[in-house]
CSV table of N, CA, C and O in Angstrom, one decimal:
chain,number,residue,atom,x,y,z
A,1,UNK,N,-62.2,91.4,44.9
A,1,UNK,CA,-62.1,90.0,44.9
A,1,UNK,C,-61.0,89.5,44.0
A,1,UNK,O,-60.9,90.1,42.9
A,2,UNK,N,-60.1,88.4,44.3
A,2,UNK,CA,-59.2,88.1,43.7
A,2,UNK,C,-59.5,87.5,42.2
A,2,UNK,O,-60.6,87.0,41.9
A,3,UNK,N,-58.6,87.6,41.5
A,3,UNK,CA,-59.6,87.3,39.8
A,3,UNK,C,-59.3,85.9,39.6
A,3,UNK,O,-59.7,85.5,38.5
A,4,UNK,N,-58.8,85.1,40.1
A,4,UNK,CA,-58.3,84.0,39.8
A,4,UNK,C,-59.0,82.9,40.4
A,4,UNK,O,-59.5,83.0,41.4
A,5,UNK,N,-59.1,81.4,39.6
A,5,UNK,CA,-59.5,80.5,40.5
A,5,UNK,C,-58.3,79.6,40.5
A,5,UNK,O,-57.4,79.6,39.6
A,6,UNK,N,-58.5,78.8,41.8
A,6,UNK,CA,-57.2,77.9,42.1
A,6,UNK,C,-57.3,76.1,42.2
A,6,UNK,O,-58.3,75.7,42.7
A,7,UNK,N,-56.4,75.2,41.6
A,7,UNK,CA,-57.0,74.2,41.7
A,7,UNK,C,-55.5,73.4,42.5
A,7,UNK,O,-54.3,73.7,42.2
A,8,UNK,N,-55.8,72.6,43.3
A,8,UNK,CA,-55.0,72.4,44.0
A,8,UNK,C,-54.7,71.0,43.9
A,8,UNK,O,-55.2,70.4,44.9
A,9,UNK,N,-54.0,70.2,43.1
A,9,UNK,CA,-54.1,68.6,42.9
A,9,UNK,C,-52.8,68.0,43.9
A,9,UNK,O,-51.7,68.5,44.0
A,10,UNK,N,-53.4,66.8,44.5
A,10,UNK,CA,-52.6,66.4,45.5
A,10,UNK,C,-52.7,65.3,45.7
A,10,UNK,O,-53.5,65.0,46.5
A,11,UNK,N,-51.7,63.8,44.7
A,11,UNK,CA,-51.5,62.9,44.6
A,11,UNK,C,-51.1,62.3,46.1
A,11,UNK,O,-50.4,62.8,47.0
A,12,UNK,N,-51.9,60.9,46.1
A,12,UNK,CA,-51.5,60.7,47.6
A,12,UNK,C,-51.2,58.7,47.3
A,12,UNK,O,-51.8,58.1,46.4
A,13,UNK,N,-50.3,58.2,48.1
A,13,UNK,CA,-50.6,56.6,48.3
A,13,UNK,C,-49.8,56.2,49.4
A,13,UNK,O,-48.7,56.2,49.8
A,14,UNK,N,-51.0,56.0,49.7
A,14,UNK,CA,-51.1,54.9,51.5
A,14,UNK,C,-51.1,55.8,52.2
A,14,UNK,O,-50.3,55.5,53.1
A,15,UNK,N,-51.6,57.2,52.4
A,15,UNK,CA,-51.7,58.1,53.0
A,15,UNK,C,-53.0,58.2,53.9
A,15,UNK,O,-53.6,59.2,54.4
A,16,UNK,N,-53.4,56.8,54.1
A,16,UNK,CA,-55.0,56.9,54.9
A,16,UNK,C,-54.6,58.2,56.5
A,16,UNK,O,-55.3,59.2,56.5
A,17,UNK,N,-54.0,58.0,57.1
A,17,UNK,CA,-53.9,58.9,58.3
A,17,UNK,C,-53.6,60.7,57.9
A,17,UNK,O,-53.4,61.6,58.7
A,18,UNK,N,-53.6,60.7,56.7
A,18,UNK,CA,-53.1,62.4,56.7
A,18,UNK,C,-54.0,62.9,55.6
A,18,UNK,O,-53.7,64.0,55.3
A,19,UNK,N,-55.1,62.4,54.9
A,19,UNK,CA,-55.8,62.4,53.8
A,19,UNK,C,-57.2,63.8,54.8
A,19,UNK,O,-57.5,64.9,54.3
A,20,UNK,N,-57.8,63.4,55.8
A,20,UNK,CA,-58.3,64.4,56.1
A,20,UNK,C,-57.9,65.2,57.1
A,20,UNK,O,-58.9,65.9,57.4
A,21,UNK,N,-56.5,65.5,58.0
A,21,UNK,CA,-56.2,66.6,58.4
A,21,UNK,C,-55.7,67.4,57.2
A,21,UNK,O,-55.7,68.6,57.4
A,22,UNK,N,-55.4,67.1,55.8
A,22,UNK,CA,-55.0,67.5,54.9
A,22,UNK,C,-55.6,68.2,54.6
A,22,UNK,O,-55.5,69.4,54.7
A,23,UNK,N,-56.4,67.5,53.9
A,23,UNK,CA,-57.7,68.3,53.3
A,23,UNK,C,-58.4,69.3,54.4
A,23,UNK,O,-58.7,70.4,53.9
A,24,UNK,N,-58.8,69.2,56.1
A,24,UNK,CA,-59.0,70.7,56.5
A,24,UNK,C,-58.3,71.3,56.9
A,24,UNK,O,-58.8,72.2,57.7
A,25,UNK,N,-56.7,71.3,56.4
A,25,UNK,CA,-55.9,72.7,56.5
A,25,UNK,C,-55.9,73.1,55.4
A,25,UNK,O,-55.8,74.4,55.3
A,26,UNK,N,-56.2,72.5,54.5
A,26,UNK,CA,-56.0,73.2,53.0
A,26,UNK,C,-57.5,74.3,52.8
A,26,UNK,O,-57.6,75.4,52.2
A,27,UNK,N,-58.5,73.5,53.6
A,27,UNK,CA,-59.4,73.9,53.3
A,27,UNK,C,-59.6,75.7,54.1
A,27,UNK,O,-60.2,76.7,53.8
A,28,UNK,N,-58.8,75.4,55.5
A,28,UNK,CA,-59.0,76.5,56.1
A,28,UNK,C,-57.6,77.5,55.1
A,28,UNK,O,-58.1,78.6,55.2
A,29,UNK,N,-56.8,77.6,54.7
A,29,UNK,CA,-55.8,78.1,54.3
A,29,UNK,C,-56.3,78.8,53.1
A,29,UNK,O,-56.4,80.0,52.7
A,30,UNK,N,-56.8,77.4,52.3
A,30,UNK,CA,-57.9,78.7,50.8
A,30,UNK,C,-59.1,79.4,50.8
A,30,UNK,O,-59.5,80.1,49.9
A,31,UNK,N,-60.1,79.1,52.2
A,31,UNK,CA,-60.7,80.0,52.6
A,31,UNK,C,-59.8,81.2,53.2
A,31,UNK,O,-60.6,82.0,52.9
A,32,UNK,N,-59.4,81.5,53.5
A,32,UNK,CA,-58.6,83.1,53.5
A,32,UNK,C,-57.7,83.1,52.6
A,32,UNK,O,-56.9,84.0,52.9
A,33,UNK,N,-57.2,82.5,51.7
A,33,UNK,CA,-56.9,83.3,50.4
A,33,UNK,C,-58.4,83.9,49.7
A,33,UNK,O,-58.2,84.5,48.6
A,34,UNK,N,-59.2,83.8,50.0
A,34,UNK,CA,-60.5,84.1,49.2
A,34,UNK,C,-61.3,85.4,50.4
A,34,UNK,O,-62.0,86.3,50.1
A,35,UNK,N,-60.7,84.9,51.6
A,35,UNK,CA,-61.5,86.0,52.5
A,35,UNK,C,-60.7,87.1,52.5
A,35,UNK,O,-61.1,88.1,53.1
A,36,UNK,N,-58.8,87.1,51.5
A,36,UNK,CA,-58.1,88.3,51.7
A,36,UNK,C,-57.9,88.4,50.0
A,36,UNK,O,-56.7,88.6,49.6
A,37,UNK,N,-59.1,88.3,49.1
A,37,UNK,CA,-59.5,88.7,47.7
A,37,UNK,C,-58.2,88.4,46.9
A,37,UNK,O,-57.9,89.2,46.1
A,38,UNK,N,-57.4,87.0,47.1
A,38,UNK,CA,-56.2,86.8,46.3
A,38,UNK,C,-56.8,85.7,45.4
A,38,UNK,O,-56.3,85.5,44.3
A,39,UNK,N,-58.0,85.0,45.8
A,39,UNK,CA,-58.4,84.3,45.2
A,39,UNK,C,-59.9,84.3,44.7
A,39,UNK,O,-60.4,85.3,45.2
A,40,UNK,N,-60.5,83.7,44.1
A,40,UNK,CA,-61.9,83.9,44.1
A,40,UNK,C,-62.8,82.4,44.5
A,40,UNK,O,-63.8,82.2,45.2
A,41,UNK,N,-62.1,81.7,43.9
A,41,UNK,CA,-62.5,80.3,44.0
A,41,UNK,C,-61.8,79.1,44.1
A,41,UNK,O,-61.1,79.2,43.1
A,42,UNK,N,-61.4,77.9,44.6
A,42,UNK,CA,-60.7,76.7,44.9
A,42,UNK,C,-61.5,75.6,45.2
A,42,UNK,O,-62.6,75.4,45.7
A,43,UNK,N,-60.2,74.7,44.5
A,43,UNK,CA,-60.8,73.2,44.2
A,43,UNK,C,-59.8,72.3,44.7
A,43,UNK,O,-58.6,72.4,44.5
A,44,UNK,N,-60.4,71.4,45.6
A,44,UNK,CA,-58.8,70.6,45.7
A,44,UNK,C,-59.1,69.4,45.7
A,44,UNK,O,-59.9,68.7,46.4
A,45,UNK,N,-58.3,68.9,44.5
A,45,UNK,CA,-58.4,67.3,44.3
A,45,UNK,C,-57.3,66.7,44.5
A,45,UNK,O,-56.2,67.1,44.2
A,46,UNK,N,-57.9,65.1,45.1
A,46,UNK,CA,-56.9,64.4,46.0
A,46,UNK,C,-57.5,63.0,44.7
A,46,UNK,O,-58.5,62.5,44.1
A,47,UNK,N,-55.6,62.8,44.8
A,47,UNK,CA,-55.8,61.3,43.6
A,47,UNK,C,-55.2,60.6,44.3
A,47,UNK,O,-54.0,60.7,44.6
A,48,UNK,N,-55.9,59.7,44.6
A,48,UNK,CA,-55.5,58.1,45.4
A,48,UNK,C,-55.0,57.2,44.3
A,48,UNK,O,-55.7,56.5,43.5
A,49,UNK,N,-53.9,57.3,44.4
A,49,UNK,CA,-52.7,56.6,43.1
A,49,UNK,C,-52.7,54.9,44.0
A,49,UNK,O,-51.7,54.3,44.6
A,50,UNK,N,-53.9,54.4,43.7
A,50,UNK,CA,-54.1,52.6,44.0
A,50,UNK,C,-53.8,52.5,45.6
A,50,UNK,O,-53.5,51.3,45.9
A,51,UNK,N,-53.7,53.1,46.3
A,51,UNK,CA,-53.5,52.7,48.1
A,51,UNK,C,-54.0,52.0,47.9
A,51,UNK,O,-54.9,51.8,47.1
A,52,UNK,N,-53.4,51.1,49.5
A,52,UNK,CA,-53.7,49.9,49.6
A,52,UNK,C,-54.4,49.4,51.3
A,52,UNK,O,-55.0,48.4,51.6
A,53,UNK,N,-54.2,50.8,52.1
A,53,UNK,CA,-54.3,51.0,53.5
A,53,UNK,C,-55.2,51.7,53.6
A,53,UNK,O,-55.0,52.6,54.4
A,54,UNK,N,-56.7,51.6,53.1
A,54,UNK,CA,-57.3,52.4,53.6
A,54,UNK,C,-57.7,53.8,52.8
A,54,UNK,O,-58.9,54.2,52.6
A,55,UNK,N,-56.9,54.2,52.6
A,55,UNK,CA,-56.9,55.6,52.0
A,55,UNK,C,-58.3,56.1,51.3
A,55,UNK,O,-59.1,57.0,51.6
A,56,UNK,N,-58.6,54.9,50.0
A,56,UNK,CA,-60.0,55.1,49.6
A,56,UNK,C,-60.9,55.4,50.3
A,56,UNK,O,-61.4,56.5,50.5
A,57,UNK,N,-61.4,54.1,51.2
A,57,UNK,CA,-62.3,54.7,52.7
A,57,UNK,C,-62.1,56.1,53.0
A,57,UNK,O,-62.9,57.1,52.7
A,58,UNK,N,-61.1,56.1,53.6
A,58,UNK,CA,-61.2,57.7,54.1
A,58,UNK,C,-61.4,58.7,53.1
A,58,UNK,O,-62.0,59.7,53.6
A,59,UNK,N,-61.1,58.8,51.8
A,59,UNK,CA,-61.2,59.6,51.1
A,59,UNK,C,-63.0,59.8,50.5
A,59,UNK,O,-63.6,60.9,50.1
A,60,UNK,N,-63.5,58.2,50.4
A,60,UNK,CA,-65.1,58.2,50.4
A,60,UNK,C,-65.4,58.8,51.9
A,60,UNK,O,-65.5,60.0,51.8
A,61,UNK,N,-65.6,58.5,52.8
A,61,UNK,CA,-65.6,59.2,53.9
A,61,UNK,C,-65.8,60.6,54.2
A,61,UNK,O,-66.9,61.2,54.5
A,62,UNK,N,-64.6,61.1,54.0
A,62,UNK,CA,-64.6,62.4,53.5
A,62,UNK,C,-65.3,63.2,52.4
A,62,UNK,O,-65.4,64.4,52.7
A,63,UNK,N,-65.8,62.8,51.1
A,63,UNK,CA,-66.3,63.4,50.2
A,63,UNK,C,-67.9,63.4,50.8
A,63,UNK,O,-68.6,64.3,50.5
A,64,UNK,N,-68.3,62.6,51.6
A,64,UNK,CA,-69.8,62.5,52.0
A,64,UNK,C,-69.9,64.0,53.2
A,64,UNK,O,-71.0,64.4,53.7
A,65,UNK,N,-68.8,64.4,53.4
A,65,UNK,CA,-69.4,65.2,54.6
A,65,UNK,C,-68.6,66.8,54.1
A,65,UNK,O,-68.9,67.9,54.5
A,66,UNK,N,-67.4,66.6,53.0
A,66,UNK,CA,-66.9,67.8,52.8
A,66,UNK,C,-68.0,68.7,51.9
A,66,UNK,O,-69.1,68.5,51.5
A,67,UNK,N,-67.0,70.0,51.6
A,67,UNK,CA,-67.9,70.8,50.5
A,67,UNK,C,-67.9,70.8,49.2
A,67,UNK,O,-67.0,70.1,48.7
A,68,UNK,N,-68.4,71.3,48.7
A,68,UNK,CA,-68.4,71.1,46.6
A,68,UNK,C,-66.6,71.5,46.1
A,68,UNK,O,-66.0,71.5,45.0
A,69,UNK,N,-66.2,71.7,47.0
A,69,UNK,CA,-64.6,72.0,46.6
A,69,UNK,C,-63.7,71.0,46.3
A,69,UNK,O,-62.8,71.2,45.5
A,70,UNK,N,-63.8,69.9,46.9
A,70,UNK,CA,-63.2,68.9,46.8
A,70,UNK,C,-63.7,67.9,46.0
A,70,UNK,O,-64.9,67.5,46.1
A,71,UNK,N,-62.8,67.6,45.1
A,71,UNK,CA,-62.8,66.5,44.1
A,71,UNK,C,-61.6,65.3,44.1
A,71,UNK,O,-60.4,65.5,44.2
A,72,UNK,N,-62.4,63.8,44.0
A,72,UNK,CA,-61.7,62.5,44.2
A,72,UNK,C,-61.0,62.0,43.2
A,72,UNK,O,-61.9,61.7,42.4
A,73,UNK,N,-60.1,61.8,42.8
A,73,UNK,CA,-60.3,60.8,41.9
A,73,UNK,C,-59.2,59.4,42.7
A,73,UNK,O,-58.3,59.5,43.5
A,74,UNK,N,-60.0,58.2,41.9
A,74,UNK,CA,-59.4,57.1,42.3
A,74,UNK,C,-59.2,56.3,41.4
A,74,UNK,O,-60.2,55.9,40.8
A,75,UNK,N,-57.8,55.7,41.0
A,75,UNK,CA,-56.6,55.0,40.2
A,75,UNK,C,-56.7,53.7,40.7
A,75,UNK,O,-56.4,53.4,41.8
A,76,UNK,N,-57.1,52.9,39.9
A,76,UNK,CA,-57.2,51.4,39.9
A,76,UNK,C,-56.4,50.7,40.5
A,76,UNK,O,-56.6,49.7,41.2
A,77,UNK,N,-55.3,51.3,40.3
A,77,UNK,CA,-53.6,50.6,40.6
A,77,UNK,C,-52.8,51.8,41.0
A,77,UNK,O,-53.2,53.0,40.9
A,78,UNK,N,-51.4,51.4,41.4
A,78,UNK,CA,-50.7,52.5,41.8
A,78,UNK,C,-49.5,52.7,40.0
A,78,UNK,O,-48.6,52.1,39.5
A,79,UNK,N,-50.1,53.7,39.6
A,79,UNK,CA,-49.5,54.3,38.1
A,79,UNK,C,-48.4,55.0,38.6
A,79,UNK,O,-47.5,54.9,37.9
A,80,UNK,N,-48.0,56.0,40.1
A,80,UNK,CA,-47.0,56.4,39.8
A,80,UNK,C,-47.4,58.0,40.1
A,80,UNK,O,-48.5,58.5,39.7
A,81,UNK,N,-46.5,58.6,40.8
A,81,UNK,CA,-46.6,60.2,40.7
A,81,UNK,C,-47.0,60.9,39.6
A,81,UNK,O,-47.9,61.7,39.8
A,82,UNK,N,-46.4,60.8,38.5
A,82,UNK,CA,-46.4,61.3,37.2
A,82,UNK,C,-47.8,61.7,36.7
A,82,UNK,O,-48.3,62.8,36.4
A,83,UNK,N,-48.4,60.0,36.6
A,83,UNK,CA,-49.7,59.7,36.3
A,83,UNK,C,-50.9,60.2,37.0
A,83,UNK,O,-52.0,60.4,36.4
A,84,UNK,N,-50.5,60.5,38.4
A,84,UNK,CA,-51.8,60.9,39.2
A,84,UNK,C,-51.5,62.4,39.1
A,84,UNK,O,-52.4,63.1,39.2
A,85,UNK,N,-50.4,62.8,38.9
A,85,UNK,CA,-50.7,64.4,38.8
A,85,UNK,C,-51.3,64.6,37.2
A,85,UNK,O,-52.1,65.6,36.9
A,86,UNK,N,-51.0,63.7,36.2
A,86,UNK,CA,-51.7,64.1,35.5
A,86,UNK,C,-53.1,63.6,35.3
A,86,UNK,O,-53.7,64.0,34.3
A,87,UNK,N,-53.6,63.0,36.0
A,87,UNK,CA,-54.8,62.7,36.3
A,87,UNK,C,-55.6,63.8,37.1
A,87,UNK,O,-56.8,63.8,36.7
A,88,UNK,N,-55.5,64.3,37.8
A,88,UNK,CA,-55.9,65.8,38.9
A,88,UNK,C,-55.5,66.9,37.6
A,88,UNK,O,-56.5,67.5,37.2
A,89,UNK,N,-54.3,67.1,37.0
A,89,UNK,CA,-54.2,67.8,35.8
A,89,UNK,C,-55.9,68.0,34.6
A,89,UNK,O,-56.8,68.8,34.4
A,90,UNK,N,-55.5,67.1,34.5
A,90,UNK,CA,-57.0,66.5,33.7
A,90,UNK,C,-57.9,66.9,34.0
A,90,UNK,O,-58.8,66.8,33.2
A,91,UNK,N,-58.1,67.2,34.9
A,91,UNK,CA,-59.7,66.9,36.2
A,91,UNK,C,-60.0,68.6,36.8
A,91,UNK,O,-61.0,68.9,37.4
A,92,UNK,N,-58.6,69.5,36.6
A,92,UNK,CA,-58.6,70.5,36.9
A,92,UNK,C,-59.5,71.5,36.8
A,92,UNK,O,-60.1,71.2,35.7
A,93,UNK,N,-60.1,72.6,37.1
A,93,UNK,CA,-60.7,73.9,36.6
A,93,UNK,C,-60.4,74.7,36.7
A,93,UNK,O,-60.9,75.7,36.0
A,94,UNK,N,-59.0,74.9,37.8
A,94,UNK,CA,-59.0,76.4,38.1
A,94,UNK,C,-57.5,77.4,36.8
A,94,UNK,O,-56.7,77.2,35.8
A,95,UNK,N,-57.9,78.4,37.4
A,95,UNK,CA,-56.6,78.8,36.6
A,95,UNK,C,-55.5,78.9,36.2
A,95,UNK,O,-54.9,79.2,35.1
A,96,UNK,N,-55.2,78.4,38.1
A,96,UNK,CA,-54.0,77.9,38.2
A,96,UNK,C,-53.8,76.9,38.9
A,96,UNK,O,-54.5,76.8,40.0
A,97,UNK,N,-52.9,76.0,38.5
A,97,UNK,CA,-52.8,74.5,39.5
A,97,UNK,C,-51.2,74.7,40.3
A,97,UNK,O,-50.1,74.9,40.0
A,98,UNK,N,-52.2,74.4,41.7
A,98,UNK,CA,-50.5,74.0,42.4
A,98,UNK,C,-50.7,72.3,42.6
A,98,UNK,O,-51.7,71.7,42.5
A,99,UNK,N,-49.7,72.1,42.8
A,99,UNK,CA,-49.3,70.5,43.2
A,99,UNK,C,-48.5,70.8,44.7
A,99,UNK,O,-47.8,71.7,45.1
A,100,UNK,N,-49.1,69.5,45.5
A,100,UNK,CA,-48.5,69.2,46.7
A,100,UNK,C,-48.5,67.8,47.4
A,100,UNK,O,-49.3,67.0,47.2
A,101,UNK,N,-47.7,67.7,48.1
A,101,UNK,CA,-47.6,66.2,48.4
A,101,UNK,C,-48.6,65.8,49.5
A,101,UNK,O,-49.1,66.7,50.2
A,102,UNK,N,-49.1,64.4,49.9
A,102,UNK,CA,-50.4,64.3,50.5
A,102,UNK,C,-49.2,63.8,52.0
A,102,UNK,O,-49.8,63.2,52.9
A,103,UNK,N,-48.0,64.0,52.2
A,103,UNK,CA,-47.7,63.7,53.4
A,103,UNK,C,-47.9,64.3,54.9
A,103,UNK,O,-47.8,64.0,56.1
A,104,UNK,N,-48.1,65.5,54.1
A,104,UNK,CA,-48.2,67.0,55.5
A,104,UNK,C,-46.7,67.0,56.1
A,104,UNK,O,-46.5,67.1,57.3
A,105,UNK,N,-45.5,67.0,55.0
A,105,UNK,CA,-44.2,67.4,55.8
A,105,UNK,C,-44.1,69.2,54.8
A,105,UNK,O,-43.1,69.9,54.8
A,106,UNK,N,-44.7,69.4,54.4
A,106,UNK,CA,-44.9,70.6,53.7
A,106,UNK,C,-45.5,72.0,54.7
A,106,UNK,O,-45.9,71.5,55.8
A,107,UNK,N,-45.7,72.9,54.7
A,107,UNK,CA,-46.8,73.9,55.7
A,107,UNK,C,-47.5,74.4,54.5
A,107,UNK,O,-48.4,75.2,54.6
């Protein structure tokens, strides 16, 4: 089994339409990092940096039906890239943190 755990923080705003195809590619992608023992455990937290379109909904939405893997956090106001990664920073557990953008122009 892979020795590491993984935390995956992923600042998003006004991203209501890509918040949960996101989250279940990510989710299917670190389930087989875990099913091919590179990883052992993963966390992926999504920071709604103050959206204004929705985004929260979907992201409450989503926390009611996803698994204990996923963690919210939600920014009063829009602080800024900076701020919301270091907010998911903060919030982190794993051993190692990637960062990624919540647009899905990434694979």
């Amino acid at each position: 089994m892979g020795k590491y755990t993984l935390s995956v923080v992923v600042p998003v705003f006004n991203e209501k339409e890509n918040v949960v195809p996101l989250f279940n590619e990510l989710q299917k992608t670190l389930k087989n990092l875990i099913k091919d023992k590179i990883i052992k455990k993963f966390e992926v937290i999504i920071v709604d940096d103050g959206s204004r379109d929705g985004t929260q909904t979907e992201l409450e939405n989503l926390k009611k039906t996803a698994d204990s893997s996923l963690k919210i956090i939600l920014l009063r106001r829009n602080f800024g890239q900076t701020a919301a990664l270091r907010a998911g920073f903060d919030n982190s557990s794993g051993d190692l943190i990637v960062t990624m953008d919540g647009d899905m122009q990434n694979d």
